[in-house]
Each structure stands twice: as C-alpha cells, then as structure tokens.
Amino acid sequence: MKPDCLLLKPLPQKAREALGHAFSVHEMWLADDPAALVSRLGAQCRFVVASGGAPCKADLIDQLPKLEIVGNFGVGYDSVDTAACAKRGIVVTNTPDVLNDEVADTTIALLLGAIRRMPQADAFVRAGKWPGGNFPLTGTLIGKRVGILGFGRIGQTIAKRLSGFNIAGISYHARSAKAGLPFRYYGNLTEMAADSDVLIVITPGGAATHHLVSRDVIEALGPQGCLVNVARGPVVDETALIDCLKTGKLGSAGLDVFEFEPKVPAELMALDNVALAPHVGSATTYTRDAMGMLVVDNLISWKEGKGPLTPVPETPVPPRTGR
Ligand code: NAP
C-alpha cells in the first residue's frame, strides 16, 4: 500500500504525477473540511509537502505524531517551523541549486527594469504617448558599483551574471567572508551600501534577517541608488523604503517580494521609480518542474530508506538508512 502524503498546496503537474505514483496523496486545499482531513490522517501520516504559500507550523506538526519528513517546495523555507521539526526529529528538505539560474535572471531583469525604467517605458508606448515626444532619458547600469547582500548559491550566481556587464565592481555582505572569491567582502552592511550604487538582496527570510535592510542602509545607498529585493519582503523595512523612494533619498527599486505579500501598498504601486513583480523569481515551467521533482525525489529517497537528498541545516540529518 502507498503511504499517505499530505500535500498543502498544488505542485507542478509533472511532480504531482510522480508524487502520485509513490504516495497516496491528500490535497489539503481541496478538502471540504481540512481539519477533519488532518485529524483522519494524523495517526499514520509520515510525509508532508509544504511551500511558501502553505506554511507548515507547529499547529499542523503537532497533529501529525508520525510525521518524519517535510518536503518544502522552494529553497527558502521560512514558512516551515524548523525548530518544531528539529525538536521532534522531523527532517525538512528544500530545493537548492535547481533555481539559481532562474532567480539570477529575474534579478537582472528587475535591476535593468528599475534603472532603465522598462515598466514605465512599456506603459508609455501602450498609452499612445510616443507620438507626443520621446520617453525621458534614464539612468544606466554602466559604471555602477554593485553590492550583494547574501552571497550563497543565488547571490554568487547573480555575481557571475553581473561579471559580464560593464560595471565598476561587485562586493558582498554575508555572515562570513568566502575564501578564494574575487569580490570584496564587507563585514558591515551599511558601509557596503554607502560604497554601492546598487544593492541586491538575496538572503533567507525569517527572524534573523527581519528588516536587515533598515532605513540607515537605504539612506546609505543614496538618492542615485537602486535597491533590488529578490529575497523575502520582510528583509527590507518597507515603510522606510517607500518613504525614501517618495522623498528622493533612494533613486529606484526593483522588487519581487513584499513585506505583506500578496498585499502591495498602494503608495508603492503609485510610484514611478519602481519595477514590481509578483514573487516570480523562479516562476518558469522549466524551473518549477525541476523544483517539484526535487521535492518528490527527496520524499521517495526517504521512503526507500536512503535518507533525504537536500535536507536543511536546522533539522537533523539522520544516517542514510531511513526508518
Ligand atoms: P544560501 O545559499 O543559503 O545563501 C544565503 C546567503 O544569505 C548566505 O550567503 C548567507 O550568509 C546569507 N545570510 C543568511 N543570513 C544572513 C544574515 N543574518 N546576515 C547576512 N547574510 C545572511 O541560499 P540561496 O539558495 O542563495 O537562497 C537565498 C534566498 O533567496 C532564499 O532563502 C529565499 O529566501 C530567496 N529566494 C527568493 C526567490 C524568489 O522567488 N524571489 C527564489 C528563490 C530564493 P553565509 O554565506 O555567511 O552563511
């Protein structure tokens, strides 16, 4: 008999089919009574699939006494309560690496979109304004100093992309300096922002990074500066960001993520110096398929007693014998 797997949110079709071959899948969002479903599965369910829009917190975990593994669809797993999982010996997996290229590409699109005002140029053409005169000249990426906050898998992939542009240099801030990389490390984020024209944010979310990009950091970037956030909304103090964009203390911003998404403040949407996207960093069919298959491969590997493929560091990594 196939073991039960509680799926909290839809997976891409290819991954959903693969999951169905190996597990008896219960789709939480389709249940007439989700609480009754959880209570019915509680006694035997060992597998859960979670994602950003479908948090896996202590209230759910507590109702699943046999839970062994949570497969998170996404590399960022701030929506999974890893502390509650670790306490129970539950493994959490995520989807690293398979989305590096896509998120890096999205970052470059937002960066150029913000600096070259591509959304505004598009709106200008659509509004039929071109016959009335040319679109105003914009800023440029040429010669700019780029600082990257978060220099892990995706941050370093972004740096590789940027190395092909005619910019003045790349520096980074993370918790620790990386050996052997040809980029300047700043131990202090505000200092890096003061020495940068562009700040790209690509850290995890969660308590440790909440409002890491503070008003001070934004003001240090300055009136010509551009902030690009592809990490998580709460990493940036959104109220300070809007205020700085409105008052000219910050030049422009490219944002894929928002503090209270999917709610985006009307004040932000009204601004002319921003490029906005609805959290689409990895959102292509190709990459989402790869992420979905990695979720499923993790669960199957666990089921077969081979251990998790990509466990997160906060939860225990058991020997590759499974249970
Ligand atoms: P990663 O390889 O774990 O890299 C994370 C980087 O952030 C590391 O350099 C780490 O520093 C740094 N960091 C963590 N906490 C920090 C702190 N308190 N202060 C300063 N730096 C800190 O992760 P990744 O695969 O690159 O993914 C990064 C994040 O991108 C994800 O967690 C997710 O939130 C976000 N993301 C967004 C999208 C989207 O759709 N917009 C898509 C994918 C990912 P150390 O190197 O010193 O450890």
CSV table of C-alpha atoms and ligand atoms in Angstrom, one decimal:
chain,number,residue,atom,x,y,z
A,1,MET,CA,0.0,0.0,0.0
A,2,LYS,CA,1.2,3.5,-0.8
A,3,PRO,CA,2.0,5.7,2.3
A,4,ASP,CA,-0.1,8.8,2.8
A,5,CYS,CA,1.4,12.2,1.9
A,6,LEU,CA,-0.3,15.4,2.8
A,7,LEU,CA,0.1,18.0,0.1
A,8,LEU,CA,-0.6,21.5,1.4
A,9,LYS,CA,-0.6,23.3,-2.0
A,10,PRO,CA,-0.6,22.3,-5.7
A,11,LEU,CA,2.7,21.1,-7.2
A,12,PRO,CA,3.6,21.4,-10.9
A,13,GLN,CA,1.8,18.7,-12.9
A,14,LYS,CA,4.9,16.6,-13.6
A,15,ALA,CA,5.9,16.5,-9.9
A,16,ARG,CA,2.3,15.9,-8.9
A,17,GLU,CA,2.1,12.8,-11.1
A,18,ALA,CA,5.4,11.5,-9.8
A,19,LEU,CA,4.2,12.0,-6.2
A,20,GLY,CA,1.0,10.2,-7.0
A,21,HIS,CA,3.0,7.1,-8.3
A,22,ALA,CA,4.8,6.8,-5.0
A,23,PHE,CA,2.3,8.0,-2.4
A,24,SER,CA,-1.4,8.2,-1.6
A,25,VAL,CA,-1.7,12.0,-1.9
A,26,HIS,CA,-4.2,14.0,0.1
A,27,GLU,CA,-4.7,17.6,-1.3
A,28,MET,CA,-5.4,19.8,1.6
A,29,TRP,CA,-6.8,22.8,-0.3
A,30,LEU,CA,-9.4,20.6,-2.0
A,31,ALA,CA,-10.7,19.1,1.2
A,32,ASP,CA,-14.2,20.1,2.3
A,33,ASP,CA,-13.0,20.1,5.8
A,34,PRO,CA,-9.2,20.4,6.0
A,35,ALA,CA,-9.2,20.0,9.8
A,36,ALA,CA,-11.1,16.7,9.5
A,37,LEU,CA,-8.6,15.5,6.9
A,38,VAL,CA,-5.6,16.3,9.1
A,39,SER,CA,-7.3,14.5,12.1
A,40,ARG,CA,-8.1,11.5,9.9
A,41,LEU,CA,-4.5,11.2,8.6
A,42,GLY,CA,-2.9,12.2,11.9
A,43,ALA,CA,-2.4,8.7,13.2
A,44,GLN,CA,-0.4,7.4,10.2
A,45,CYS,CA,0.9,10.3,8.0
A,46,ARG,CA,4.7,10.4,7.7
A,47,PHE,CA,5.1,12.8,4.7
A,48,VAL,CA,4.1,16.4,4.1
A,49,VAL,CA,4.8,18.7,1.2
A,50,ALA,CA,4.7,22.4,2.1
A,51,SER,CA,5.5,25.6,0.2
A,52,GLY,CA,5.8,29.4,0.8
A,53,GLY,CA,2.0,29.9,0.4
A,54,ALA,CA,1.2,26.9,2.6
A,55,PRO,CA,3.0,27.2,5.9
A,56,CYS,CA,3.9,24.1,7.9
A,57,LYS,CA,3.8,25.4,11.5
A,58,ALA,CA,3.6,23.8,15.0
A,59,ASP,CA,-0.2,23.7,15.0
A,60,LEU,CA,-0.1,21.3,12.0
A,61,ILE,CA,3.1,19.4,13.0
A,62,ASP,CA,1.6,18.7,16.5
A,63,GLN,CA,-1.4,17.0,14.9
A,64,LEU,CA,0.8,14.6,12.9
A,65,PRO,CA,2.6,12.4,15.6
A,66,LYS,CA,4.1,10.0,12.9
A,67,LEU,CA,5.4,12.8,10.7
A,68,GLU,CA,9.0,12.1,9.5
A,69,ILE,CA,9.8,14.5,6.7
A,70,VAL,CA,8.5,17.8,5.3
A,71,GLY,CA,9.5,18.4,1.7
A,72,ASN,CA,9.4,22.2,1.1
A,73,PHE,CA,8.7,23.4,-2.5
A,74,GLY,CA,11.2,26.2,-2.6
A,75,VAL,CA,14.8,26.9,-1.4
A,76,GLY,CA,13.5,29.4,1.2
A,77,TYR,CA,11.8,27.6,4.0
A,78,ASP,CA,10.9,30.4,6.3
A,79,SER,CA,7.3,29.2,6.2
A,80,VAL,CA,8.3,25.8,7.8
A,81,ASP,CA,8.7,25.8,11.6
A,82,THR,CA,12.1,24.1,11.6
A,83,ALA,CA,12.5,24.5,15.3
A,84,ALA,CA,9.3,22.5,15.9
A,85,CYS,CA,10.5,19.9,13.4
A,86,ALA,CA,14.0,19.6,14.9
A,87,LYS,CA,12.5,19.0,18.3
A,88,ARG,CA,10.6,16.0,17.0
A,89,GLY,CA,13.4,14.7,14.9
A,90,ILE,CA,11.5,15.6,11.7
A,91,VAL,CA,13.6,16.2,8.6
A,92,VAL,CA,12.9,19.2,6.4
A,93,THR,CA,14.1,19.4,2.8
A,94,ASN,CA,14.2,22.3,0.4
A,95,THR,CA,15.0,22.8,-3.3
A,96,PRO,CA,18.5,24.4,-3.6
A,97,ASP,CA,20.5,24.9,-6.7
A,98,VAL,CA,17.9,24.0,-9.3
A,99,LEU,CA,16.6,27.6,-9.3
A,100,ASN,CA,19.8,29.5,-9.1
A,101,ASP,CA,19.9,30.5,-12.8
A,102,GLU,CA,16.2,31.4,-12.9
A,103,VAL,CA,16.3,33.7,-9.9
A,104,ALA,CA,19.6,35.3,-11.1
A,105,ASP,CA,17.9,36.0,-14.4
A,106,THR,CA,14.9,37.5,-12.7
A,107,THR,CA,17.2,39.7,-10.6
A,108,ILE,CA,18.9,41.1,-13.7
A,109,ALA,CA,15.5,41.7,-15.3
A,110,LEU,CA,14.4,43.7,-12.2
A,111,LEU,CA,17.6,45.6,-11.9
A,112,LEU,CA,17.6,46.7,-15.5
A,113,GLY,CA,13.8,47.3,-15.3
A,114,ALA,CA,14.2,49.6,-12.4
A,115,ILE,CA,17.3,51.5,-13.6
A,116,ARG,CA,16.2,51.8,-17.3
A,117,ARG,CA,12.5,52.2,-16.3
A,118,MET,CA,11.3,49.4,-18.5
A,119,PRO,CA,7.8,49.1,-17.0
A,120,GLN,CA,7.3,52.8,-17.4
A,121,ALA,CA,8.6,52.7,-21.0
A,122,ASP,CA,6.2,49.9,-21.8
A,123,ALA,CA,3.3,51.9,-20.2
A,124,PHE,CA,4.3,54.9,-22.2
A,125,VAL,CA,4.1,53.1,-25.5
A,126,ARG,CA,0.8,51.4,-24.6
A,127,ALA,CA,-0.7,54.8,-23.5
A,128,GLY,CA,-0.1,56.1,-27.0
A,129,LYS,CA,2.3,58.9,-25.6
A,130,TRP,CA,5.2,58.3,-28.0
A,131,PRO,CA,3.9,60.4,-30.9
A,132,GLY,CA,3.8,63.3,-28.4
A,133,GLY,CA,7.5,63.1,-27.7
A,134,ASN,CA,10.3,60.7,-26.7
A,135,PHE,CA,10.4,58.9,-23.4
A,136,PRO,CA,12.7,60.7,-20.9
A,137,LEU,CA,16.3,59.6,-20.7
A,138,THR,CA,17.0,57.1,-17.8
A,139,GLY,CA,19.8,56.2,-15.5
A,140,THR,CA,22.3,53.5,-16.5
A,141,LEU,CA,23.9,50.4,-15.1
A,142,ILE,CA,27.2,51.2,-16.8
A,143,GLY,CA,30.0,52.0,-14.4
A,144,LYS,CA,27.9,51.2,-11.3
A,145,ARG,CA,29.2,49.6,-8.1
A,146,VAL,CA,27.0,46.6,-7.1
A,147,GLY,CA,26.7,45.3,-3.5
A,148,ILE,CA,25.1,41.9,-3.0
A,149,LEU,CA,23.5,41.1,0.4
A,150,GLY,CA,23.6,37.3,0.8
A,151,PHE,CA,26.3,35.6,-1.1
A,152,GLY,CA,25.2,31.9,-1.2
A,153,ARG,CA,24.1,29.9,-4.2
A,154,ILE,CA,21.9,32.5,-5.8
A,155,GLY,CA,24.0,35.5,-4.7
A,156,GLN,CA,27.1,34.1,-6.3
A,157,THR,CA,25.1,33.2,-9.5
A,158,ILE,CA,24.0,36.8,-9.7
A,159,ALA,CA,27.6,37.9,-9.4
A,160,LYS,CA,28.6,35.7,-12.3
A,161,ARG,CA,25.8,37.2,-14.4
A,162,LEU,CA,26.9,40.7,-13.4
A,163,SER,CA,30.6,40.0,-14.2
A,164,GLY,CA,29.6,40.2,-17.9
A,165,PHE,CA,28.2,43.8,-17.5
A,166,ASN,CA,30.3,46.9,-17.8
A,167,ILE,CA,30.1,47.8,-14.1
A,168,ALA,CA,32.6,49.3,-11.7
A,169,GLY,CA,32.7,46.3,-9.4
A,170,ILE,CA,30.9,43.8,-7.2
A,171,SER,CA,31.1,43.5,-3.4
A,172,TYR,CA,29.1,41.4,-0.9
A,173,HIS,CA,27.9,41.1,2.6
A,174,ALA,CA,27.1,37.8,4.3
A,175,ARG,CA,27.6,36.4,7.8
A,176,SER,CA,31.1,35.3,6.8
A,177,ALA,CA,33.6,36.1,4.1
A,178,LYS,CA,34.1,33.5,1.3
A,179,ALA,CA,37.6,32.3,0.6
A,180,GLY,CA,39.0,32.5,-2.9
A,181,LEU,CA,36.4,34.8,-4.5
A,182,PRO,CA,37.5,37.8,-6.5
A,183,PHE,CA,34.9,40.1,-4.8
A,184,ARG,CA,35.3,42.5,-1.9
A,185,TYR,CA,33.7,41.4,1.4
A,186,TYR,CA,32.1,43.9,3.8
A,187,GLY,CA,31.5,42.9,7.4
A,188,ASN,CA,29.2,45.9,7.7
A,189,LEU,CA,26.1,46.2,5.5
A,190,THR,CA,25.7,49.9,5.9
A,191,GLU,CA,29.3,50.5,4.9
A,192,MET,CA,28.8,48.4,1.8
A,193,ALA,CA,25.6,50.3,0.9
A,194,ALA,CA,27.4,53.6,1.3
A,195,ASP,CA,30.0,52.3,-1.2
A,196,SER,CA,27.5,50.9,-3.7
A,197,ASP,CA,25.1,52.3,-6.3
A,198,VAL,CA,23.1,49.1,-6.4
A,199,LEU,CA,22.1,46.8,-3.5
A,200,ILE,CA,20.8,43.4,-4.4
A,201,VAL,CA,19.1,41.5,-1.5
A,202,ILE,CA,19.2,37.7,-1.7
A,203,THR,CA,19.3,36.3,1.9
A,204,PRO,CA,16.8,33.9,3.5
A,205,GLY,CA,13.8,35.4,5.3
A,206,GLY,CA,12.9,34.8,9.0
A,207,ALA,CA,13.7,36.4,12.3
A,208,ALA,CA,17.5,36.7,11.7
A,209,THR,CA,17.1,38.9,8.6
A,210,HIS,CA,14.0,40.8,9.5
A,211,HIS,CA,14.5,44.5,8.5
A,212,LEU,CA,18.2,43.8,7.9
A,213,VAL,CA,17.8,46.5,5.2
A,214,SER,CA,16.9,49.3,7.5
A,215,ARG,CA,16.3,53.0,6.9
A,216,ASP,CA,20.0,53.6,7.6
A,217,VAL,CA,21.0,51.1,4.9
A,218,ILE,CA,18.6,52.5,2.4
A,219,GLU,CA,19.7,56.1,3.1
A,220,ALA,CA,23.4,55.0,2.8
A,221,LEU,CA,22.6,53.7,-0.7
A,222,GLY,CA,21.5,57.3,-1.5
A,223,PRO,CA,19.5,59.4,-4.0
A,224,GLN,CA,21.1,57.7,-7.1
A,225,GLY,CA,20.9,54.3,-5.6
A,226,CYS,CA,18.9,51.3,-6.7
A,227,LEU,CA,17.6,48.6,-4.3
A,228,VAL,CA,16.6,45.2,-5.7
A,229,ASN,CA,14.9,42.7,-3.4
A,230,VAL,CA,14.5,39.1,-4.6
A,231,ALA,CA,14.9,37.6,-1.1
A,232,ARG,CA,11.9,37.9,1.2
A,233,GLY,CA,9.8,41.0,1.7
A,234,PRO,CA,10.4,41.4,5.5
A,235,VAL,CA,14.2,41.6,4.9
A,236,VAL,CA,13.6,45.2,3.9
A,237,ASP,CA,11.9,47.8,6.0
A,238,GLU,CA,9.1,48.5,3.5
A,239,THR,CA,7.8,51.6,5.2
A,240,ALA,CA,11.3,53.2,5.2
A,241,LEU,CA,11.8,52.1,1.6
A,242,ILE,CA,8.6,53.7,0.4
A,243,ASP,CA,9.4,56.9,2.3
A,244,CYS,CA,12.9,57.1,0.8
A,245,LEU,CA,11.6,56.4,-2.7
A,246,LYS,CA,9.0,59.2,-2.3
A,247,THR,CA,11.3,61.8,-0.8
A,248,GLY,CA,14.2,61.1,-3.2
A,249,LYS,CA,16.5,59.6,-0.6
A,250,LEU,CA,16.6,56.5,-2.8
A,251,GLY,CA,16.6,56.6,-6.6
A,252,SER,CA,14.8,53.4,-7.6
A,253,ALA,CA,13.8,49.9,-6.6
A,254,GLY,CA,13.1,46.6,-8.3
A,255,LEU,CA,11.0,44.4,-6.1
A,256,ASP,CA,9.9,40.7,-6.5
A,257,VAL,CA,8.9,40.3,-2.8
A,258,PHE,CA,6.9,42.4,-0.4
A,259,GLU,CA,6.6,42.6,3.4
A,260,PHE,CA,2.9,41.5,3.5
A,261,GLU,CA,2.5,39.9,0.1
A,262,PRO,CA,0.4,39.4,-1.8
A,263,LYS,CA,-0.7,42.8,-0.4
A,264,VAL,CA,1.4,45.6,-2.0
A,265,PRO,CA,0.9,49.1,-0.5
A,266,ALA,CA,-1.0,51.4,-2.8
A,267,GLU,CA,1.7,54.1,-2.1
A,268,LEU,CA,4.4,51.8,-3.6
A,269,MET,CA,2.3,51.0,-6.7
A,270,ALA,CA,1.7,54.7,-7.3
A,271,LEU,CA,5.5,55.4,-7.5
A,272,ASP,CA,7.1,56.0,-10.9
A,273,ASN,CA,10.6,54.9,-9.9
A,274,VAL,CA,9.9,51.2,-9.2
A,275,ALA,CA,9.7,47.9,-11.1
A,276,LEU,CA,7.4,45.4,-9.4
A,277,ALA,CA,6.9,41.7,-9.8
A,278,PRO,CA,4.6,39.3,-8.0
A,279,HIS,CA,7.2,36.9,-6.5
A,280,VAL,CA,8.1,35.3,-9.7
A,281,GLY,CA,11.9,34.7,-9.1
A,282,SER,CA,11.7,31.0,-10.0
A,283,ALA,CA,8.4,31.1,-11.8
A,284,THR,CA,9.0,29.4,-15.1
A,285,THR,CA,7.6,26.0,-16.1
A,286,TYR,CA,11.2,24.6,-16.6
A,287,THR,CA,12.4,25.6,-13.1
A,288,ARG,CA,9.2,24.9,-11.2
A,289,ASP,CA,9.3,21.4,-12.7
A,290,ALA,CA,12.8,20.9,-11.5
A,291,MET,CA,11.9,22.2,-8.1
A,292,GLY,CA,8.9,19.9,-7.9
A,293,MET,CA,10.8,16.8,-8.9
A,294,LEU,CA,13.4,17.6,-6.3
A,295,VAL,CA,10.7,17.7,-3.6
A,296,VAL,CA,9.4,14.3,-4.8
A,297,ASP,CA,12.9,12.8,-5.1
A,298,ASN,CA,13.6,13.7,-1.5
A,299,LEU,CA,10.4,12.1,-0.3
A,300,ILE,CA,11.0,8.9,-2.4
A,301,SER,CA,14.6,8.7,-1.2
A,302,TRP,CA,13.4,8.9,2.4
A,303,LYS,CA,10.7,6.3,1.8
A,304,GLU,CA,13.2,3.9,0.3
A,305,GLY,CA,15.4,4.3,3.4
A,306,LYS,CA,18.2,6.2,1.6
A,307,GLY,CA,17.8,9.4,3.6
A,308,PRO,CA,17.0,12.9,2.4
A,309,LEU,CA,18.8,14.4,-0.7
A,310,THR,CA,18.7,18.1,0.3
A,311,PRO,CA,18.0,18.5,4.0
A,312,VAL,CA,18.1,22.0,5.5
A,313,PRO,CA,20.8,22.5,8.2
A,314,GLU,CA,18.4,23.3,11.0
A,315,THR,CA,16.9,19.8,11.2
A,316,PRO,CA,18.7,16.5,12.0
A,317,VAL,CA,20.4,14.7,9.2
A,318,PRO,CA,19.9,11.0,10.0
A,319,PRO,CA,22.1,8.2,8.7
A,320,ARG,CA,21.2,7.2,5.1
A,321,THR,CA,19.2,4.2,6.4
A,322,GLY,CA,15.8,5.9,6.8
A,323,ARG,CA,13.4,4.4,9.2
B,1,NAP,P1,22.0,30.2,0.5
B,1,NAP,O1,22.9,29.5,-0.4
B,1,NAP,O2,21.8,29.6,1.9
B,1,NAP,O3,22.6,31.7,0.8
B,1,NAP,C1,22.1,32.6,1.7
B,1,NAP,C2,23.1,33.7,1.9
B,1,NAP,O4,22.5,34.6,2.8
B,1,NAP,C3,24.4,33.3,2.5
B,1,NAP,O5,25.5,34.0,1.9
B,1,NAP,C4,24.3,33.7,4.0
B,1,NAP,O6,25.5,34.0,4.6
B,1,NAP,C5,23.5,34.9,3.9
B,1,NAP,N1,22.8,35.2,5.1
B,1,NAP,C6,22.0,34.5,5.9
B,1,NAP,N2,21.6,35.1,7.0
B,1,NAP,C7,22.2,36.3,7.0
B,1,NAP,C8,22.3,37.4,7.9
B,1,NAP,N3,21.6,37.4,9.0
B,1,NAP,N4,23.0,38.4,7.5
B,1,NAP,C9,23.7,38.5,6.4
B,1,NAP,N5,23.7,37.5,5.5
B,1,NAP,C10,23.0,36.4,5.8
B,1,NAP,O7,20.6,30.5,-0.1
B,1,NAP,P2,20.2,30.7,-1.6
B,1,NAP,O8,19.9,29.4,-2.2
B,1,NAP,O9,21.2,31.6,-2.3
B,1,NAP,O10,18.8,31.4,-1.4
B,1,NAP,C11,18.7,32.6,-0.7
B,1,NAP,C12,17.3,33.1,-0.5
B,1,NAP,O11,16.7,33.6,-1.7
B,1,NAP,C13,16.3,32.0,-0.1
B,1,NAP,O12,16.4,31.6,1.3
B,1,NAP,C14,15.0,32.7,-0.4
B,1,NAP,O13,14.6,33.5,0.7
B,1,NAP,C15,15.3,33.7,-1.5
B,1,NAP,N6,14.7,33.2,-2.8
B,1,NAP,C16,13.8,34.0,-3.4
B,1,NAP,C17,13.2,33.6,-4.6
B,1,NAP,C18,12.1,34.4,-5.3
B,1,NAP,O14,11.3,33.9,-5.9
B,1,NAP,N7,12.2,35.7,-5.1
B,1,NAP,C19,13.5,32.4,-5.2
B,1,NAP,C20,14.5,31.6,-4.5
B,1,NAP,C21,15.1,32.0,-3.4
B,1,NAP,P3,26.7,33.0,4.8
B,1,NAP,O15,27.2,32.6,3.5
B,1,NAP,O16,27.7,33.7,5.6
B,1,NAP,O17,26.1,31.8,5.5
